[in-house]
CSV table of C-alpha atoms in Angstrom, one decimal:
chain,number,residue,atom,x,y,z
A,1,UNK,CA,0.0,0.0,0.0
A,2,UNK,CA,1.5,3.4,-0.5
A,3,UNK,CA,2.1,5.8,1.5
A,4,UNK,CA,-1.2,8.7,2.0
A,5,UNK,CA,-0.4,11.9,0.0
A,6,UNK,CA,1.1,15.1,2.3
A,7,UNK,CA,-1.8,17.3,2.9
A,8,UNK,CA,-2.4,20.9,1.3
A,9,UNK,CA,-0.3,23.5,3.5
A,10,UNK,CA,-1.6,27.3,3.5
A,11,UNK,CA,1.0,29.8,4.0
A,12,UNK,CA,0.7,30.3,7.6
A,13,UNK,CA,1.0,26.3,8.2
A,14,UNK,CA,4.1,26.3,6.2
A,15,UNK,CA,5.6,28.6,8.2
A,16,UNK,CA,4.2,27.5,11.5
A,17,UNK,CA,5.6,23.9,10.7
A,18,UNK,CA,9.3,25.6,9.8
A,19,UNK,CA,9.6,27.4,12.9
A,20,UNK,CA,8.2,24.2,14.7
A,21,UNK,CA,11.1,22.3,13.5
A,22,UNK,CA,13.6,24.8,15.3
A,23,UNK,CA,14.3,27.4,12.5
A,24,UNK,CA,14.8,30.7,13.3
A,25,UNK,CA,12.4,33.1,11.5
A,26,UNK,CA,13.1,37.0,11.6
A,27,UNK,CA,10.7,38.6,9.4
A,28,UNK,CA,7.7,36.4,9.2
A,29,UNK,CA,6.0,38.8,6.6
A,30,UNK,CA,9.0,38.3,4.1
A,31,UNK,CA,9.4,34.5,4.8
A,32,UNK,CA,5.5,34.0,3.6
A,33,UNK,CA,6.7,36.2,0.7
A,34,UNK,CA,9.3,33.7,-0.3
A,35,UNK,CA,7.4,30.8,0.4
A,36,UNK,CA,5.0,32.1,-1.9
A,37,UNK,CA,7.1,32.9,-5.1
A,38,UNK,CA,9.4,30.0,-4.5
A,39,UNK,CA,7.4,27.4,-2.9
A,40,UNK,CA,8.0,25.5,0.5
A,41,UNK,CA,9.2,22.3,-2.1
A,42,UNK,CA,12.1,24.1,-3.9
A,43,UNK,CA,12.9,25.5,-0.7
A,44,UNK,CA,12.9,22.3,1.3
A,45,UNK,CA,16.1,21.2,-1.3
A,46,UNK,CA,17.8,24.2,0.2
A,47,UNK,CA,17.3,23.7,3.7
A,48,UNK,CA,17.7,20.0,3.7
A,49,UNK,CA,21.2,20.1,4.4
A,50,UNK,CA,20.6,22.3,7.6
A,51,UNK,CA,18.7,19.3,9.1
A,52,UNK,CA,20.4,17.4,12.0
A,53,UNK,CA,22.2,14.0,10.9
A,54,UNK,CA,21.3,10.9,12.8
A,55,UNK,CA,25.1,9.9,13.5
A,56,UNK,CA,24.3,6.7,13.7
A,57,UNK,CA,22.2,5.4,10.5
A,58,UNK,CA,23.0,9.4,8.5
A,59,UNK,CA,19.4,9.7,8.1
A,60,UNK,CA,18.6,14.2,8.8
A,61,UNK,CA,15.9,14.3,11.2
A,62,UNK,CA,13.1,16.4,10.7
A,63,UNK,CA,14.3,18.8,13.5
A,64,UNK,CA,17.0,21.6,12.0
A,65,UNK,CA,20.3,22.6,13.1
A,66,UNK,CA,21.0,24.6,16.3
A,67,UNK,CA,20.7,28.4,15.2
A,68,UNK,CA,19.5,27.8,11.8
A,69,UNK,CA,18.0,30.4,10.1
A,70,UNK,CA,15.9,31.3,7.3
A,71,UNK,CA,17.7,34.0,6.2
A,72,UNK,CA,20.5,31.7,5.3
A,73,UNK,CA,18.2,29.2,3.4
A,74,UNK,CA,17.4,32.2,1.3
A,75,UNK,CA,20.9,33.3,1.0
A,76,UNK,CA,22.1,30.1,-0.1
A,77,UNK,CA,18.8,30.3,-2.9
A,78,UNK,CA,20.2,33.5,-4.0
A,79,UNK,CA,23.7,31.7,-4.2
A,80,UNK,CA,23.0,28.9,-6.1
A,81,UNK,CA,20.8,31.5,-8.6
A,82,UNK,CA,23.7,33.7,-9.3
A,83,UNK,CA,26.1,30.4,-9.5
A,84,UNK,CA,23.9,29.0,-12.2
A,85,UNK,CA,23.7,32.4,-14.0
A,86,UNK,CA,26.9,32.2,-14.7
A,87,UNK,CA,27.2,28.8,-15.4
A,88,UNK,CA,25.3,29.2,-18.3
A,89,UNK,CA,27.0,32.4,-19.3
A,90,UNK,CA,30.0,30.3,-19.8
A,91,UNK,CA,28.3,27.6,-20.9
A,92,UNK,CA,26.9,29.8,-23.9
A,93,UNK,CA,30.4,30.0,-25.3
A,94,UNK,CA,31.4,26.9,-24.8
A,95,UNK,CA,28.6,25.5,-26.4
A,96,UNK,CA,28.9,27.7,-29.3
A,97,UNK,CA,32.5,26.7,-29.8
A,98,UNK,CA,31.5,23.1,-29.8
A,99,UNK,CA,29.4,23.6,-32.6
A,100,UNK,CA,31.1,25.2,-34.9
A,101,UNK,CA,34.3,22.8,-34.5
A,102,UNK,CA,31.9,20.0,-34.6
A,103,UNK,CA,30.3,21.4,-38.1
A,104,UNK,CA,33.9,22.5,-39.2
A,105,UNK,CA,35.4,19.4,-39.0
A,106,UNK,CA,32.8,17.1,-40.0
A,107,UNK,CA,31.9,19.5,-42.7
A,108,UNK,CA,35.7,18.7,-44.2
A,109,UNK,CA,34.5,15.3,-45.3
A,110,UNK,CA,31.0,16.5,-46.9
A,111,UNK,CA,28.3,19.0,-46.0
A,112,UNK,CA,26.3,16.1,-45.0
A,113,UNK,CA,28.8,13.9,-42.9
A,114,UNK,CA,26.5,13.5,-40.6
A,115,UNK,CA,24.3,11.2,-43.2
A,116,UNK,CA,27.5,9.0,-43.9
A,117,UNK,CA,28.1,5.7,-41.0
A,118,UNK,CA,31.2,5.0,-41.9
A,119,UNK,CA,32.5,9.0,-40.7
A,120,UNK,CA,31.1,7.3,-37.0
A,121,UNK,CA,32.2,4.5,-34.5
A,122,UNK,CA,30.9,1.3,-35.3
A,123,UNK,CA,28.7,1.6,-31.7
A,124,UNK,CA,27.4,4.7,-32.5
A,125,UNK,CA,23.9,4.8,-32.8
A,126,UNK,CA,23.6,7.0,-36.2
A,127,UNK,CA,19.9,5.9,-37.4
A,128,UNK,CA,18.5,6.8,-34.0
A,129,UNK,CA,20.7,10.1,-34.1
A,130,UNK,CA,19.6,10.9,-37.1
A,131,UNK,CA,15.9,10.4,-36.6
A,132,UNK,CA,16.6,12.7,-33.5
A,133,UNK,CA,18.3,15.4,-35.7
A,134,UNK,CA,15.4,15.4,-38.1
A,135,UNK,CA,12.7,16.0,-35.5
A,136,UNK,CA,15.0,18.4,-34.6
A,137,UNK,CA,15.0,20.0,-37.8
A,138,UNK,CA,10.8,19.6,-38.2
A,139,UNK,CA,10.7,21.7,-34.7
A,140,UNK,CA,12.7,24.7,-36.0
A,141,UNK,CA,10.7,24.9,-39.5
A,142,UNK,CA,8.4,27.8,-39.8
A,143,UNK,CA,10.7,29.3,-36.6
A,144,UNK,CA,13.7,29.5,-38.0
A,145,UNK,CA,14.5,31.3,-41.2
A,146,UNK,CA,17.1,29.3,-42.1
A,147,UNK,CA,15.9,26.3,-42.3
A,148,UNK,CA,12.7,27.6,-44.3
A,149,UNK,CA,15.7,28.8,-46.5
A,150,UNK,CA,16.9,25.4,-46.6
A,151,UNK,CA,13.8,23.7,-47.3
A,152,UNK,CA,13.2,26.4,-50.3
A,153,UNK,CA,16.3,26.0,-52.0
A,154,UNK,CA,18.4,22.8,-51.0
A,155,UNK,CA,14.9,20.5,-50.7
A,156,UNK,CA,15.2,20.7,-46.6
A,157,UNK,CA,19.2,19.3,-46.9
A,158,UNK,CA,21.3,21.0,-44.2
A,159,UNK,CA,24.7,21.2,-43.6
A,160,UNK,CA,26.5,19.7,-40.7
A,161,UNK,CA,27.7,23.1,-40.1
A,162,UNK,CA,24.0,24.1,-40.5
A,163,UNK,CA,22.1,21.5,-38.6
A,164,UNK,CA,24.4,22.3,-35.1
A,165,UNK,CA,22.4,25.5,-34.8
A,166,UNK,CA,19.2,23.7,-34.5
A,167,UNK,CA,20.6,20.4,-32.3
A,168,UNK,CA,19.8,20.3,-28.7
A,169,UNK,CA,23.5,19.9,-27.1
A,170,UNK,CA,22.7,17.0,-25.8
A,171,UNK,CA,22.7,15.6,-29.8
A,172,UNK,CA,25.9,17.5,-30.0
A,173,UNK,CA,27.2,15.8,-27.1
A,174,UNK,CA,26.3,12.7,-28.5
A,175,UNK,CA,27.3,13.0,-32.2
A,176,UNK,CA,31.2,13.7,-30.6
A,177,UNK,CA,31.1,10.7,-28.7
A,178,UNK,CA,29.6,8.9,-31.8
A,179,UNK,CA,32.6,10.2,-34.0
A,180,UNK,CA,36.4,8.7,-34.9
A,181,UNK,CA,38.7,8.7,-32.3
A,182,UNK,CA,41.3,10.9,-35.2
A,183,UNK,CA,38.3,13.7,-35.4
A,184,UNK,CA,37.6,13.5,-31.1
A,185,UNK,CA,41.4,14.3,-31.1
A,186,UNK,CA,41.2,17.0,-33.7
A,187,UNK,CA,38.3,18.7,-32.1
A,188,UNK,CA,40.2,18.0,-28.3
A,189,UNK,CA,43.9,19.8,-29.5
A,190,UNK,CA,42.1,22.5,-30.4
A,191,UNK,CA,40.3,23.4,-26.9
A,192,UNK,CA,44.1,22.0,-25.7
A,193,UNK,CA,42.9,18.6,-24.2
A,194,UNK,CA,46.4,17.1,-25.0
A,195,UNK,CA,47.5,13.8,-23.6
A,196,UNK,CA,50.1,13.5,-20.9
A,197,UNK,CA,52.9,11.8,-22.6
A,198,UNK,CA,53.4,10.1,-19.6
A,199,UNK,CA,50.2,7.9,-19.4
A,200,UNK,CA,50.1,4.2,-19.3
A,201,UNK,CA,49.2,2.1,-22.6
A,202,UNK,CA,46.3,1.3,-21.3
A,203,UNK,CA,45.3,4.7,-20.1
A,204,UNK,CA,46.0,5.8,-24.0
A,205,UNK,CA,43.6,2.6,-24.9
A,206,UNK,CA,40.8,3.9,-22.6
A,207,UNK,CA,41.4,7.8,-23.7
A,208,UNK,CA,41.1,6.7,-27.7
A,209,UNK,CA,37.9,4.5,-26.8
A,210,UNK,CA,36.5,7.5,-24.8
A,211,UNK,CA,38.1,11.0,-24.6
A,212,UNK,CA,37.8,13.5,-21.5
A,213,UNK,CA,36.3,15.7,-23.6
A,214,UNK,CA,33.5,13.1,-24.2
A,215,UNK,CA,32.8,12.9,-20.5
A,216,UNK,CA,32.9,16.8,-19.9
A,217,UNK,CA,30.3,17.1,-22.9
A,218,UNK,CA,28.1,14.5,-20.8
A,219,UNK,CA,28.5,16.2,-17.9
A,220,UNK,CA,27.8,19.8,-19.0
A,221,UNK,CA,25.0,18.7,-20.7
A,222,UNK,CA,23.6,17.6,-17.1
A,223,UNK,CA,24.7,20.9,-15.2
A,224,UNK,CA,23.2,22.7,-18.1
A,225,UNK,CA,19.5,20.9,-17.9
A,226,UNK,CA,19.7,21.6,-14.5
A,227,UNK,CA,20.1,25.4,-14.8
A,228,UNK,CA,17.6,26.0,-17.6
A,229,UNK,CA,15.1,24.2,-15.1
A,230,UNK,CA,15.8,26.4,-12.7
A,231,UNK,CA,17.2,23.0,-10.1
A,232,UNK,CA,19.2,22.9,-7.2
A,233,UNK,CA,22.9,23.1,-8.4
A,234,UNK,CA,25.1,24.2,-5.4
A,235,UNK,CA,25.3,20.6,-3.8
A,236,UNK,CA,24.0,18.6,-6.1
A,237,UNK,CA,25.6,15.0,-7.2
A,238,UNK,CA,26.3,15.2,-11.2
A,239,UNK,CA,27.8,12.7,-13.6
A,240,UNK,CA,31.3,11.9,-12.4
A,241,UNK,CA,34.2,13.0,-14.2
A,242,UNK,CA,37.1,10.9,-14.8
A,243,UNK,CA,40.5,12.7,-13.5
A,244,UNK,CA,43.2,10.5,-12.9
A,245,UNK,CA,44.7,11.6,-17.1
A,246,UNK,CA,43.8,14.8,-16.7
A,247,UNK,CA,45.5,16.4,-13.6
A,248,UNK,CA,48.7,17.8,-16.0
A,249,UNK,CA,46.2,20.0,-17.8
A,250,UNK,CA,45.9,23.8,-16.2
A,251,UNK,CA,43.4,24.8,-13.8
A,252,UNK,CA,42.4,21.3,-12.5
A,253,UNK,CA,44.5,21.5,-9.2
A,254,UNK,CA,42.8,20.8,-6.4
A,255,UNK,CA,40.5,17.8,-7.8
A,256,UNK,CA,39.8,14.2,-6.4
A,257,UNK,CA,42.4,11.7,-7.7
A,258,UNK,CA,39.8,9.8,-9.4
A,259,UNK,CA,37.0,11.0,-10.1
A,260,UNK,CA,34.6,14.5,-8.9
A,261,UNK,CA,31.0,14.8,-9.5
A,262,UNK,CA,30.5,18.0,-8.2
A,263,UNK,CA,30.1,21.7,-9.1
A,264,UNK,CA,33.8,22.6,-8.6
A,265,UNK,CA,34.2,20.3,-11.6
A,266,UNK,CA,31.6,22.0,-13.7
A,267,UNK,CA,33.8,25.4,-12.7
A,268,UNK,CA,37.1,23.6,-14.1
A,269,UNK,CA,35.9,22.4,-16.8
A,270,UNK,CA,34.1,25.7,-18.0
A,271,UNK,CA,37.0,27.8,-17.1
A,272,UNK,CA,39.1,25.2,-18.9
A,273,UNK,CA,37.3,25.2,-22.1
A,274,UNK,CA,36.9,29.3,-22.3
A,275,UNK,CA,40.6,29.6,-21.9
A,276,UNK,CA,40.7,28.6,-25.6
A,277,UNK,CA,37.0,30.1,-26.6
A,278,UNK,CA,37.4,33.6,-25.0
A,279,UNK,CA,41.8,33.9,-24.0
A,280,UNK,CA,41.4,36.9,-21.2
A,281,UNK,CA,38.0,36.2,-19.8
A,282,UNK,CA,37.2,36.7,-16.3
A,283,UNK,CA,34.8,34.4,-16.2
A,284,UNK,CA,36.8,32.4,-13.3
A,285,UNK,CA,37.2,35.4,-11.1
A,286,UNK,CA,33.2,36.1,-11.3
A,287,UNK,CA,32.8,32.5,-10.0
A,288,UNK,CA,35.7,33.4,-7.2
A,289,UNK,CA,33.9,36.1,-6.2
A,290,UNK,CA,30.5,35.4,-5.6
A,291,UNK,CA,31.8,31.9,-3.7
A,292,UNK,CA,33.8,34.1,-1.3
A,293,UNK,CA,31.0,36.6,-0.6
A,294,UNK,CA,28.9,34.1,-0.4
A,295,UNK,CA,29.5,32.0,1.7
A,296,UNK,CA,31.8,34.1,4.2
A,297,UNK,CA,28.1,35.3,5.8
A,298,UNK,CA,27.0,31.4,6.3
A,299,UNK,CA,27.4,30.3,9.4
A,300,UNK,CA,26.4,26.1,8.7
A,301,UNK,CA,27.6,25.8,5.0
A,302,UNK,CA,31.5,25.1,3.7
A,303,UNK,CA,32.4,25.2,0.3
A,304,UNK,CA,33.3,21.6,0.2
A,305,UNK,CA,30.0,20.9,0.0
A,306,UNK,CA,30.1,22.1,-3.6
A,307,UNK,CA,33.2,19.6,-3.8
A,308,UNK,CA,36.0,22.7,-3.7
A,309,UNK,CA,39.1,21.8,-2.0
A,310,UNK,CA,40.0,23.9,1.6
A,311,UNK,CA,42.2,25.3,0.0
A,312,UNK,CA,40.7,26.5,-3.0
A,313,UNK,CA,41.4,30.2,-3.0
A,314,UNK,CA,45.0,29.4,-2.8
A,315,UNK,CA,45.4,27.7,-6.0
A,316,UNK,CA,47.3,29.2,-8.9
A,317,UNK,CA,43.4,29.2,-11.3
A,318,UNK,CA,42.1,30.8,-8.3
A,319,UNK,CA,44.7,33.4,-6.9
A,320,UNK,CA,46.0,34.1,-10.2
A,321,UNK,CA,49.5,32.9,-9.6
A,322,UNK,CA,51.1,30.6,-12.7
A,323,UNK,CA,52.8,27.3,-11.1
């Protein structure tokens, strides 16, 4: 049998049930505000981690954290809204720049490369990729110029160097995984993924069958689902990130030996990539910036939570210092 639905909540229960759980409430007027424009169940992801820890079995009570406060449940909101803000402002050009290399250097073999299997690993799906790049194409028609301009003159044939404008990047996250290991490299010297020559065979092996860049595609694509939805991003678990071959690369001090699946790797990776996209940007200090501000005025949050090392502020991508 399942469990009975929660019942309806008015405004005034809401905040009666918070405060009965041991948060602190300064301005009750302003908390109903928020409540009302965010809603208690978005907000219950933020103050989640403010709720005490069984130590025994881990399992958070329903009770909250000595001097927790709802003011720094809302600062934390405001956090992770600014932090995803700019996740997708760098996100933008990196996303950009993957589509135009991807179009470049598929267009190279033919306009239509994409049509052509043997251009594609041998596990690549490329029927089902393609059915999902037409439907793709059938949404933008009668929204898009462009493709109207297509269907007109060219009898609805686009380009590869066309079609990337109107793929979702999750297709354009697939179609690089789905390409040659020679074009995966090609596309991965140019944002300056280079091997470390001193890798094992069998790290070179497992590189070839699936590049870093393949994995950072997969994982941006998560981070940047969750920001257009407007979801929780600060603490959130994402698709892990292989490290151990890429530690020689710049910027990634400071991550896990293995693997991170975590915001701070979403940061590196973004920071990483616009290095080559836009050389000078300050995208990185931004980030800095609202972290420290941030979360110098919380009293029961720590940056590792978002998977940043102690020392974070320290390191040479952070304090601006070259090793």
């Amino acid at each position: 049998m399942s469990t009975p639905m929660k019942p309806f909540l008015s405004l005034d229960d809401q905040l009666a049930r918070i405060k009965g759980r041991g948060m602190t409430v300064d301005d009750a007027d302003e908390a109903r505000r928020w409540l009302a424009a965010v809603g208690y169940y978005r907000l219950s992801g933020y103050w989640y981690p403010f709720r005490v820890r069984d130590p025994a079995t881990l399992v958070r009570s329903d009770r909250f954290l000595t001097d927790s406060s709802f003011t720094e449940v809302i600062g934390l909101y405001e956090f992770d809204r600014h932090l995803k803000t700019l996740i997708l402002s760098g996100m933008e050009r990196v996303e950009v720049a993957m589509r135009s290399q991807i179009g470049y250097t598929l267009g190279a073999y033919d306009p239509q490369a994409y049509r052509n299997s043997a251009l594609f690993r041998s596990t690549f799906n490329h029927d089902g990729w393609n059915h999902t790049a037409d439907g793709r194409v059938a949404r933008a028609r009668g929204r898009d110029n462009f493709v109207d301009h297509h269907d007109v003159k060219y009898g609805g044939q686009l380009p590869i160097w066309v079609l990337t404008d109107v793929l979702d990047f999750a297709d354009i996250s697939k179609l690089f995984e789905g390409m040659r290991a020679t074009d995966q490299r090609r596309i991965s010297d140019w944002f300056g993924i280079t091997r470390d020559p001193g890798i094992s065979n069998n790290q070179k092996k497992k590189w070839n069958s699936r590049p870093p860049l393949a994995n950072w595609l997969e994982h941006l694509t998560v981070v940047r689902n969750i920001c257009a939805h407007h979801g929780r991003l600060w603490n959130r678990q994402l698709t892990p990130v292989g490290t151990r071959v890429i530690t020689h690369l710049p910027g990634f001090e400071g991550i896990p030996p293995d693997q991170a699946e975590h915001v701070y790797m979403t940061i590196c990776i973004i920071a990483f990539l616009l290095d080559t996209t836009s050389p000078g940007n300050t995208w990185l200090q931004k980030v800095g910036t609202l972290v420290h501000r941030s979360f110098s005025r919380f009293e029961h949050r720590t940056v590792e939570e978002m998977g940043f090392p102690n020392n974070w502020a320290a390191l040479a991508q952070w304090s601006g210092k070259t090793s």
